[in-house]
Amino acid sequence: MDEFDRRAFAALFRAVVEMCFGQPLQNQLSESESRHLSNEIEERTGLVVGWRSIKNYAAFLVNPSPDKQENPSVATLDTLARFVFRAPVTTEAERKKNEEHFPYWFRYREQLFQPNRAEQIDPKPNRHRLPGWLIIPLILGVIGLFWFVQEPEPERIIDDFRKTDEMSLNRNGWIVHARNKAFWNRRAEKPGHLTLFTLKGDNWHKTGEAPQIQNLLLQPIHNDCFRTEVHFKDFVPSANWQQAGLVLLEDTSFAGKSIRISLSYNDFFGGYIKPGEILIQAIASYGKGYTNLEEIAHQPLFTLGNTSDRRLAVNNLKNFAFRIEKQGQKFRFLYSASPVDNFSFKEVTTYEFGITPKYVGIFALKGFVDSTAVMPVTVRFFRLDGERCK
């Protein structure tokens, strides 16, 4: 590997780390972090980069040494580039058959180091020089105009999940985290919708349990201010702690801060005897090292005391939706529940929290319990709109 390729590899690996963890590579990766990144690469690309190699790459880039060089194969570089470009999932056999020339690595390499064209400087003196007092205001005006014109349009992502094959989801920017293949392969059970399942796990840092949400469907966020929503169909949780909703994450390892809102079931009241309830719960977490969550909202919607109450809940949860709005550090949480589609949203609460989320995820889970049954969750719509911060 020559110096040109080594620089490209360094930039590529740093980009991979930042995409996965939501923060730049500053320290060596631990074994668990390396394993996590290796799993993410395999889930998003279908190809394997071993965790030991990843750990060595990170160590080399953080503490470079002329005595020890890393020399990843072109196939590995292509896999890393496929991760960055969000290329369609493939296999080694398919890549060898159709893309043996490793196009993604060479595409990344070429785009990273586009040669700069030298500008010609006119040697003739300018006979029409501007007065000195006009130069600085003019420069500031040009810079301001440049940024105004160059400011990118806020992102907009809309998915009605009419197609849930891997290629369609990948094309819409979705990332499947902690893939459970058995249940993920059942995502198209209801035609024209996406089906998730309330599998065991949570993003809560519980003692003795590693945070994990299986088949968490993630969408990267590129704007500081945004509005996002998800719509469910016929989801009626019926046991602790079946729930589904939206989660905002700083990184995909759950080491950073997170904030989420979910439709959930609860029949635990600290020893008091009460009927079970279906509620809206919103919680914030400061991430790794913080075992206690902060409950932002706990709003009961339906008390399930008898058959009539249950029938009422089922009818009103035919169409259910969440919306989260973010402006600066202020979050606004809303919900909609109705027998009919497109019912109005109601505010649950507002909350200020110092988090810069890099991902929004659609999740379904049942917490760290084995006794609660796994149930399907039908997702019919998602939207993410970037907004200019006020």
Short mmCIF file of C-alpha atoms in Angstrom, two decimals:
data_model
loop_
_atom_site.label_atom_id
_atom_site.label_comp_id
_atom_site.label_asym_id
_atom_site.label_seq_id
_atom_site.Cartn_x
_atom_site.Cartn_y
_atom_site.Cartn_z
CA MET A 1 0.00 0.00 0.00
CA ASP A 2 1.51 3.30 -1.09
CA GLU A 3 1.13 6.63 0.71
CA PHE A 4 -1.81 7.65 -1.48
CA ASP A 5 -3.76 4.50 -0.63
CA ARG A 6 -2.77 4.70 3.03
CA ARG A 7 -4.24 8.19 3.33
CA ALA A 8 -7.43 7.05 1.59
CA PHE A 9 -7.69 4.05 3.92
CA ALA A 10 -7.26 6.27 6.99
CA ALA A 11 -10.01 8.64 5.82
CA LEU A 12 -12.30 5.72 4.91
CA PHE A 13 -11.92 3.89 8.22
CA ARG A 14 -12.52 7.08 10.19
CA ALA A 15 -15.69 7.67 8.15
CA VAL A 16 -16.87 4.12 8.94
CA VAL A 17 -16.30 4.61 12.67
CA GLU A 18 -18.14 7.94 12.70
CA MET A 19 -21.09 6.50 10.77
CA CYS A 20 -21.41 3.63 13.23
CA PHE A 21 -20.81 5.37 16.55
CA GLY A 22 -21.88 8.91 15.72
CA GLN A 23 -18.55 10.40 16.78
CA PRO A 24 -15.04 10.60 15.28
CA LEU A 25 -12.29 8.11 16.06
CA GLN A 26 -10.31 9.58 18.96
CA ASN A 27 -9.26 6.54 20.99
CA GLN A 28 -8.55 2.89 20.30
CA LEU A 29 -11.64 0.70 20.01
CA SER A 30 -12.31 -1.83 22.74
CA GLU A 31 -13.08 -5.45 21.95
CA SER A 32 -16.83 -4.90 22.43
CA GLU A 33 -16.77 -1.79 20.23
CA SER A 34 -14.79 -3.65 17.57
CA ARG A 35 -17.23 -6.54 17.65
CA HIS A 36 -20.13 -4.12 17.41
CA LEU A 37 -18.66 -2.40 14.36
CA SER A 38 -17.87 -5.76 12.75
CA ASN A 39 -21.50 -6.81 13.22
CA GLU A 40 -22.76 -3.50 11.82
CA ILE A 41 -20.62 -3.88 8.71
CA GLU A 42 -21.88 -7.40 8.13
CA GLU A 43 -25.52 -6.39 8.64
CA ARG A 44 -25.32 -3.41 6.28
CA THR A 45 -23.14 -4.93 3.56
CA GLY A 46 -23.50 -8.71 3.88
CA LEU A 47 -19.70 -8.94 3.98
CA VAL A 48 -17.31 -9.63 6.84
CA VAL A 49 -14.48 -7.61 8.34
CA GLY A 50 -13.19 -9.37 11.45
CA TRP A 51 -13.32 -7.55 14.77
CA ARG A 52 -9.61 -8.15 15.44
CA SER A 53 -8.73 -6.44 12.17
CA ILE A 54 -10.98 -3.52 13.06
CA LYS A 55 -9.34 -3.22 16.48
CA ASN A 56 -5.89 -3.24 14.85
CA TYR A 57 -6.89 -0.64 12.25
CA ALA A 58 -8.15 1.70 14.95
CA ALA A 59 -5.01 1.24 17.06
CA PHE A 60 -2.82 1.93 14.05
CA LEU A 61 -4.66 5.14 13.14
CA VAL A 62 -4.80 6.47 16.70
CA ASN A 63 -1.14 5.65 17.41
CA PRO A 64 0.67 5.31 14.08
CA SER A 65 4.08 3.67 14.19
CA PRO A 66 6.59 3.25 11.35
CA ASP A 67 7.53 -0.14 12.83
CA LYS A 68 4.01 -1.53 12.44
CA GLN A 69 1.92 -1.01 9.32
CA GLU A 70 -1.59 -2.15 8.50
CA ASN A 71 -2.18 -3.35 4.97
CA PRO A 72 -5.88 -4.22 4.46
CA SER A 73 -6.76 -6.10 1.30
CA VAL A 74 -8.56 -4.39 -1.56
CA ALA A 75 -11.60 -6.57 -0.77
CA THR A 76 -11.66 -5.22 2.81
CA LEU A 77 -11.30 -1.64 1.58
CA ASP A 78 -14.17 -2.23 -0.83
CA THR A 79 -16.32 -3.60 2.01
CA LEU A 80 -15.62 -0.51 4.13
CA ALA A 81 -16.45 1.73 1.17
CA ARG A 82 -19.70 -0.18 0.57
CA PHE A 83 -20.59 0.58 4.20
CA VAL A 84 -19.97 4.31 3.69
CA PHE A 85 -21.86 4.45 0.37
CA ARG A 86 -24.75 2.36 1.78
CA ALA A 87 -24.40 -0.07 -1.09
CA PRO A 88 -26.95 -2.89 -1.49
CA VAL A 89 -26.40 -5.95 0.68
CA THR A 90 -24.48 -8.67 -1.16
CA THR A 91 -22.42 -11.81 -0.56
CA GLU A 92 -18.82 -12.69 -1.33
CA ALA A 93 -19.99 -14.97 -4.12
CA GLU A 94 -22.15 -12.24 -5.67
CA ARG A 95 -19.38 -9.67 -5.38
CA LYS A 96 -16.87 -12.01 -6.99
CA LYS A 97 -19.30 -12.64 -9.83
CA ASN A 98 -20.50 -9.07 -10.49
CA GLU A 99 -18.07 -6.67 -8.81
CA GLU A 100 -14.71 -8.36 -8.77
CA HIS A 101 -13.14 -5.01 -9.75
CA PHE A 102 -14.09 -3.59 -6.29
CA PRO A 103 -15.79 -0.45 -7.63
CA TYR A 104 -16.73 1.11 -4.30
CA TRP A 105 -13.16 1.35 -3.03
CA PHE A 106 -11.89 2.93 -6.21
CA ARG A 107 -14.88 5.28 -6.31
CA TYR A 108 -14.14 6.42 -2.76
CA ARG A 109 -10.45 6.74 -3.53
CA GLU A 110 -11.06 8.88 -6.61
CA GLN A 111 -13.64 11.13 -4.96
CA LEU A 112 -11.49 11.71 -1.90
CA PHE A 113 -8.50 13.05 -3.79
CA GLN A 114 -9.89 14.91 -6.77
CA PRO A 115 -6.99 16.92 -8.21
CA ASN A 116 -7.35 20.67 -7.73
CA ARG A 117 -7.10 22.75 -10.84
CA ALA A 118 -4.59 25.55 -10.46
CA GLU A 119 -6.12 28.92 -11.12
CA GLN A 120 -4.43 31.25 -13.58
CA ILE A 121 -3.31 34.55 -12.07
CA ASP A 122 -3.47 37.50 -14.40
CA PRO A 123 -0.02 39.14 -14.29
CA LYS A 124 -1.37 42.44 -15.63
CA PRO A 125 -1.99 45.14 -13.01
CA ASN A 126 -5.62 45.95 -12.31
CA ARG A 127 -6.26 49.49 -13.47
CA HIS A 128 -9.61 49.63 -11.66
CA ARG A 129 -8.71 48.86 -8.07
CA LEU A 130 -11.41 49.23 -5.43
CA PRO A 131 -10.88 51.72 -2.61
CA GLY A 132 -9.48 50.01 0.47
CA TRP A 133 -12.46 50.97 2.61
CA LEU A 134 -14.77 48.97 0.32
CA ILE A 135 -12.81 45.70 0.25
CA ILE A 136 -13.72 44.26 3.69
CA PRO A 137 -17.49 44.99 3.46
CA LEU A 138 -17.50 43.53 -0.04
CA ILE A 139 -15.73 40.34 1.11
CA LEU A 140 -18.14 39.91 4.03
CA GLY A 141 -21.11 40.45 1.73
CA VAL A 142 -19.84 37.85 -0.73
CA ILE A 143 -19.24 35.31 2.07
CA GLY A 144 -22.72 35.88 3.47
CA LEU A 145 -24.28 35.51 0.04
CA PHE A 146 -22.28 32.33 -0.55
CA TRP A 147 -23.51 30.70 2.63
CA PHE A 148 -27.08 31.78 1.97
CA VAL A 149 -27.02 30.30 -1.50
CA GLN A 150 -25.07 27.18 -0.51
CA GLU A 151 -27.18 26.28 2.55
CA PRO A 152 -28.53 22.83 1.73
CA GLU A 153 -32.23 22.18 1.65
CA PRO A 154 -33.46 20.32 4.73
CA GLU A 155 -33.75 16.58 4.20
CA ARG A 156 -37.09 14.84 3.68
CA ILE A 157 -37.61 11.10 3.92
CA ILE A 158 -41.02 9.49 3.47
CA ASP A 159 -41.68 5.75 3.46
CA ASP A 160 -45.08 4.05 3.32
CA PHE A 161 -43.46 0.59 3.43
CA ARG A 162 -45.35 -0.68 0.40
CA LYS A 163 -42.06 -2.42 -0.43
CA THR A 164 -39.98 -3.98 2.32
CA ASP A 165 -37.37 -5.92 0.36
CA GLU A 166 -33.75 -5.24 1.28
CA MET A 167 -33.04 -3.17 -1.83
CA SER A 168 -36.05 -0.86 -1.32
CA LEU A 169 -35.25 -0.31 2.36
CA ASN A 170 -31.59 0.32 1.54
CA ARG A 171 -32.55 2.77 -1.20
CA ASN A 172 -34.60 4.73 1.34
CA GLY A 173 -31.60 4.97 3.68
CA TRP A 174 -32.70 2.43 6.29
CA ILE A 175 -30.16 0.62 8.47
CA VAL A 176 -31.15 -2.58 10.30
CA HIS A 177 -29.41 -2.79 13.66
CA ALA A 178 -28.95 -6.01 15.69
CA ARG A 179 -30.61 -8.12 13.04
CA ASN A 180 -32.59 -11.15 14.22
CA LYS A 181 -32.84 -12.99 10.92
CA ALA A 182 -35.70 -15.29 11.90
CA PHE A 183 -38.03 -12.39 12.73
CA TRP A 184 -36.59 -9.95 10.20
CA ASN A 185 -37.46 -12.41 7.44
CA ARG A 186 -41.11 -12.09 8.57
CA ARG A 187 -41.21 -8.31 8.01
CA ALA A 188 -43.54 -8.65 4.97
CA GLU A 189 -46.17 -10.84 6.67
CA LYS A 190 -48.79 -8.14 6.14
CA PRO A 191 -48.61 -7.05 2.48
CA GLY A 192 -48.02 -3.32 1.99
CA HIS A 193 -46.78 -2.86 5.56
CA LEU A 194 -43.65 -3.47 7.61
CA THR A 195 -43.95 -5.90 10.51
CA LEU A 196 -41.63 -5.71 13.50
CA PHE A 197 -41.84 -7.83 16.64
CA THR A 198 -41.58 -7.07 20.35
CA LEU A 199 -38.37 -9.02 20.88
CA LYS A 200 -36.33 -9.21 24.07
CA GLY A 201 -34.10 -6.20 24.64
CA ASP A 202 -33.96 -2.52 25.51
CA ASN A 203 -31.67 0.47 25.11
CA TRP A 204 -31.69 0.84 28.90
CA HIS A 205 -28.30 0.21 30.55
CA LYS A 206 -29.61 -2.36 33.02
CA THR A 207 -27.17 -4.07 35.38
CA GLY A 208 -26.23 -7.46 33.98
CA GLU A 209 -27.77 -6.79 30.54
CA ALA A 210 -26.13 -5.36 27.44
CA PRO A 211 -28.31 -2.68 25.80
CA GLN A 212 -29.74 -3.95 22.54
CA ILE A 213 -32.87 -3.51 20.43
CA GLN A 214 -33.25 -6.30 17.91
CA ASN A 215 -34.26 -5.35 14.34
CA LEU A 216 -34.06 -1.68 15.21
CA LEU A 217 -34.76 0.22 11.98
CA LEU A 218 -32.56 3.33 11.88
CA GLN A 219 -32.57 6.42 9.70
CA PRO A 220 -29.60 8.85 9.88
CA ILE A 221 -30.43 12.44 10.83
CA HIS A 222 -28.56 15.19 8.98
CA ASN A 223 -30.30 18.29 10.39
CA ASP A 224 -30.02 19.67 13.91
CA CYS A 225 -33.71 20.65 13.89
CA PHE A 226 -36.34 18.29 12.52
CA ARG A 227 -39.79 16.74 12.76
CA THR A 228 -40.35 12.99 12.54
CA GLU A 229 -43.32 10.66 12.91
CA VAL A 230 -44.30 7.00 12.69
CA HIS A 231 -47.73 5.42 12.18
CA PHE A 232 -48.78 1.99 13.50
CA LYS A 233 -51.77 -0.17 12.61
CA ASP A 234 -53.73 -2.28 15.13
CA PHE A 235 -50.99 -2.37 17.75
CA VAL A 236 -52.55 -3.14 21.15
CA PRO A 237 -49.90 -4.16 23.72
CA SER A 238 -51.21 -6.61 26.27
CA ALA A 239 -48.32 -7.68 28.56
CA ASN A 240 -45.32 -6.16 30.33
CA TRP A 241 -43.36 -4.49 28.70
CA GLN A 242 -44.55 -4.85 25.13
CA GLN A 243 -44.03 -1.52 23.39
CA ALA A 244 -43.24 0.21 20.11
CA GLY A 245 -42.34 3.75 19.14
CA LEU A 246 -39.57 6.13 18.13
CA VAL A 247 -36.07 6.45 19.61
CA LEU A 248 -33.45 9.16 19.03
CA LEU A 249 -29.83 8.09 19.46
CA GLU A 250 -26.44 9.77 19.54
CA ASP A 251 -24.79 6.53 18.40
CA THR A 252 -25.70 2.96 17.54
CA SER A 253 -23.84 1.38 20.46
CA PHE A 254 -26.20 3.04 23.01
CA ALA A 255 -23.16 4.50 24.76
CA GLY A 256 -24.38 8.07 24.25
CA LYS A 257 -27.59 9.85 25.17
CA SER A 258 -30.97 8.73 23.91
CA ILE A 259 -34.58 9.78 24.13
CA ARG A 260 -37.66 7.78 23.17
CA ILE A 261 -41.44 7.65 23.21
CA SER A 262 -43.49 4.47 23.05
CA LEU A 263 -46.96 2.97 23.33
CA SER A 264 -46.66 0.43 26.13
CA TYR A 265 -48.52 -1.90 28.50
CA ASN A 266 -48.14 -1.87 32.28
CA ASP A 267 -49.73 -3.80 35.12
CA PHE A 268 -47.04 -3.29 37.76
CA PHE A 269 -47.96 -0.72 40.41
CA GLY A 270 -45.49 -1.39 43.21
CA GLY A 271 -47.77 -3.73 45.15
CA TYR A 272 -51.00 -1.82 44.57
CA ILE A 273 -53.78 -3.75 42.86
CA LYS A 274 -55.00 -1.92 39.76
CA PRO A 275 -56.20 -2.94 36.32
CA GLY A 276 -53.59 -3.07 33.60
CA GLU A 277 -53.20 -0.01 31.41
CA ILE A 278 -52.01 1.02 27.98
CA LEU A 279 -49.97 4.17 28.22
CA ILE A 280 -47.65 6.58 26.46
CA GLN A 281 -44.23 6.65 28.04
CA ALA A 282 -41.32 8.93 27.15
CA ILE A 283 -37.91 8.48 28.74
CA ALA A 284 -34.45 10.04 28.44
CA SER A 285 -31.16 8.31 29.10
CA TYR A 286 -27.68 9.77 29.58
CA GLY A 287 -26.18 6.54 28.23
CA LYS A 288 -23.38 4.34 29.45
CA GLY A 289 -22.64 4.71 33.15
CA TYR A 290 -26.14 5.96 34.01
CA THR A 291 -28.44 3.17 35.21
CA ASN A 292 -31.39 5.40 36.14
CA LEU A 293 -33.63 6.74 33.37
CA GLU A 294 -35.56 9.98 33.47
CA GLU A 295 -39.25 9.55 32.77
CA ILE A 296 -40.46 12.51 30.75
CA ALA A 297 -44.06 11.41 30.33
CA HIS A 298 -46.32 8.69 31.71
CA GLN A 299 -49.78 9.21 30.25
CA PRO A 300 -52.35 6.37 30.59
CA LEU A 301 -54.65 6.10 27.56
CA PHE A 302 -56.81 3.08 28.39
CA THR A 303 -57.50 1.16 31.60
CA LEU A 304 -58.18 -2.50 30.87
CA GLY A 305 -60.52 -3.40 33.71
CA ASN A 306 -63.01 -5.47 31.72
CA THR A 307 -63.97 -6.73 28.26
CA SER A 308 -65.69 -3.46 27.36
CA ASP A 309 -62.54 -1.46 28.20
CA ARG A 310 -60.49 -3.82 26.08
CA ARG A 311 -62.86 -3.47 23.13
CA LEU A 312 -62.66 0.32 23.41
CA ALA A 313 -58.85 0.23 23.38
CA VAL A 314 -58.71 -2.08 20.36
CA ASN A 315 -61.07 0.19 18.42
CA ASN A 316 -59.20 3.40 19.22
CA LEU A 317 -55.80 1.90 18.48
CA LYS A 318 -56.64 0.88 14.92
CA ASN A 319 -54.55 3.88 13.87
CA PHE A 320 -51.86 5.18 16.20
CA ALA A 321 -49.02 7.61 15.54
CA PHE A 322 -46.19 9.45 17.29
CA ARG A 323 -44.54 12.69 16.27
CA ILE A 324 -41.37 14.26 17.72
CA GLU A 325 -40.36 17.84 16.95
CA LYS A 326 -36.91 19.22 17.77
CA GLN A 327 -35.85 22.86 17.83
CA GLY A 328 -32.48 23.39 19.49
CA GLN A 329 -32.61 21.49 22.79
CA LYS A 330 -36.40 21.65 23.02
CA PHE A 331 -38.40 18.53 22.15
CA ARG A 332 -42.13 18.34 21.61
CA PHE A 333 -43.91 14.96 21.79
CA LEU A 334 -47.30 14.33 20.20
CA TYR A 335 -49.57 11.35 19.53
CA SER A 336 -52.68 10.44 17.55
CA ALA A 337 -55.08 7.56 18.29
CA SER A 338 -58.32 6.90 16.43
CA PRO A 339 -60.50 4.31 14.70
CA VAL A 340 -60.11 6.40 11.54
CA ASP A 341 -56.97 7.35 9.62
CA ASN A 342 -55.32 10.80 9.71
CA PHE A 343 -56.75 11.87 13.05
CA SER A 344 -55.34 15.05 14.66
CA PHE A 345 -52.21 15.00 16.86
CA LYS A 346 -52.33 15.93 20.54
CA GLU A 347 -49.39 17.15 22.59
CA VAL A 348 -48.09 14.83 25.28
CA THR A 349 -45.36 17.07 26.69
CA THR A 350 -42.39 19.30 25.89
CA TYR A 351 -38.93 18.71 27.27
CA GLU A 352 -35.46 20.23 27.08
CA PHE A 353 -32.58 17.78 26.77
CA GLY A 354 -28.99 18.35 25.67
CA ILE A 355 -28.71 15.74 22.93
CA THR A 356 -27.69 15.93 19.28
CA PRO A 357 -29.27 12.78 17.84
CA LYS A 358 -27.58 11.21 14.83
CA TYR A 359 -30.25 8.56 14.25
CA VAL A 360 -34.00 8.11 14.60
CA GLY A 361 -35.20 4.54 15.00
CA ILE A 362 -38.48 2.66 14.79
CA PHE A 363 -38.44 0.01 17.50
CA ALA A 364 -40.48 -2.76 19.07
CA LEU A 365 -39.40 -4.57 22.25
CA LYS A 366 -40.53 -6.24 25.45
CA GLY A 367 -37.68 -5.35 27.77
CA PHE A 368 -35.38 -7.89 29.40
CA VAL A 369 -38.09 -10.42 30.24
CA ASP A 370 -38.64 -13.96 28.99
CA SER A 371 -42.19 -14.49 30.24
CA THR A 372 -43.85 -11.89 28.00
CA ALA A 373 -44.95 -13.15 24.60
CA VAL A 374 -43.55 -11.77 21.35
CA MET A 375 -46.22 -9.94 19.35
CA PRO A 376 -46.21 -8.36 15.86
CA VAL A 377 -46.18 -4.59 15.37
CA THR A 378 -47.46 -3.29 12.03
CA VAL A 379 -45.77 -0.12 10.76
CA ARG A 380 -47.47 1.64 7.85
CA PHE A 381 -45.77 5.05 7.53
CA PHE A 382 -42.66 7.01 8.49
CA ARG A 383 -41.58 10.57 7.84
CA LEU A 384 -38.51 12.67 8.68
CA ASP A 385 -38.41 16.36 7.76
CA GLY A 386 -35.32 18.44 8.42
CA GLU A 387 -36.08 22.02 9.44
CA ARG A 388 -34.11 25.20 9.68
CA CYS A 389 -33.46 26.05 13.30
CA LYS A 390 -35.31 29.15 14.45
#
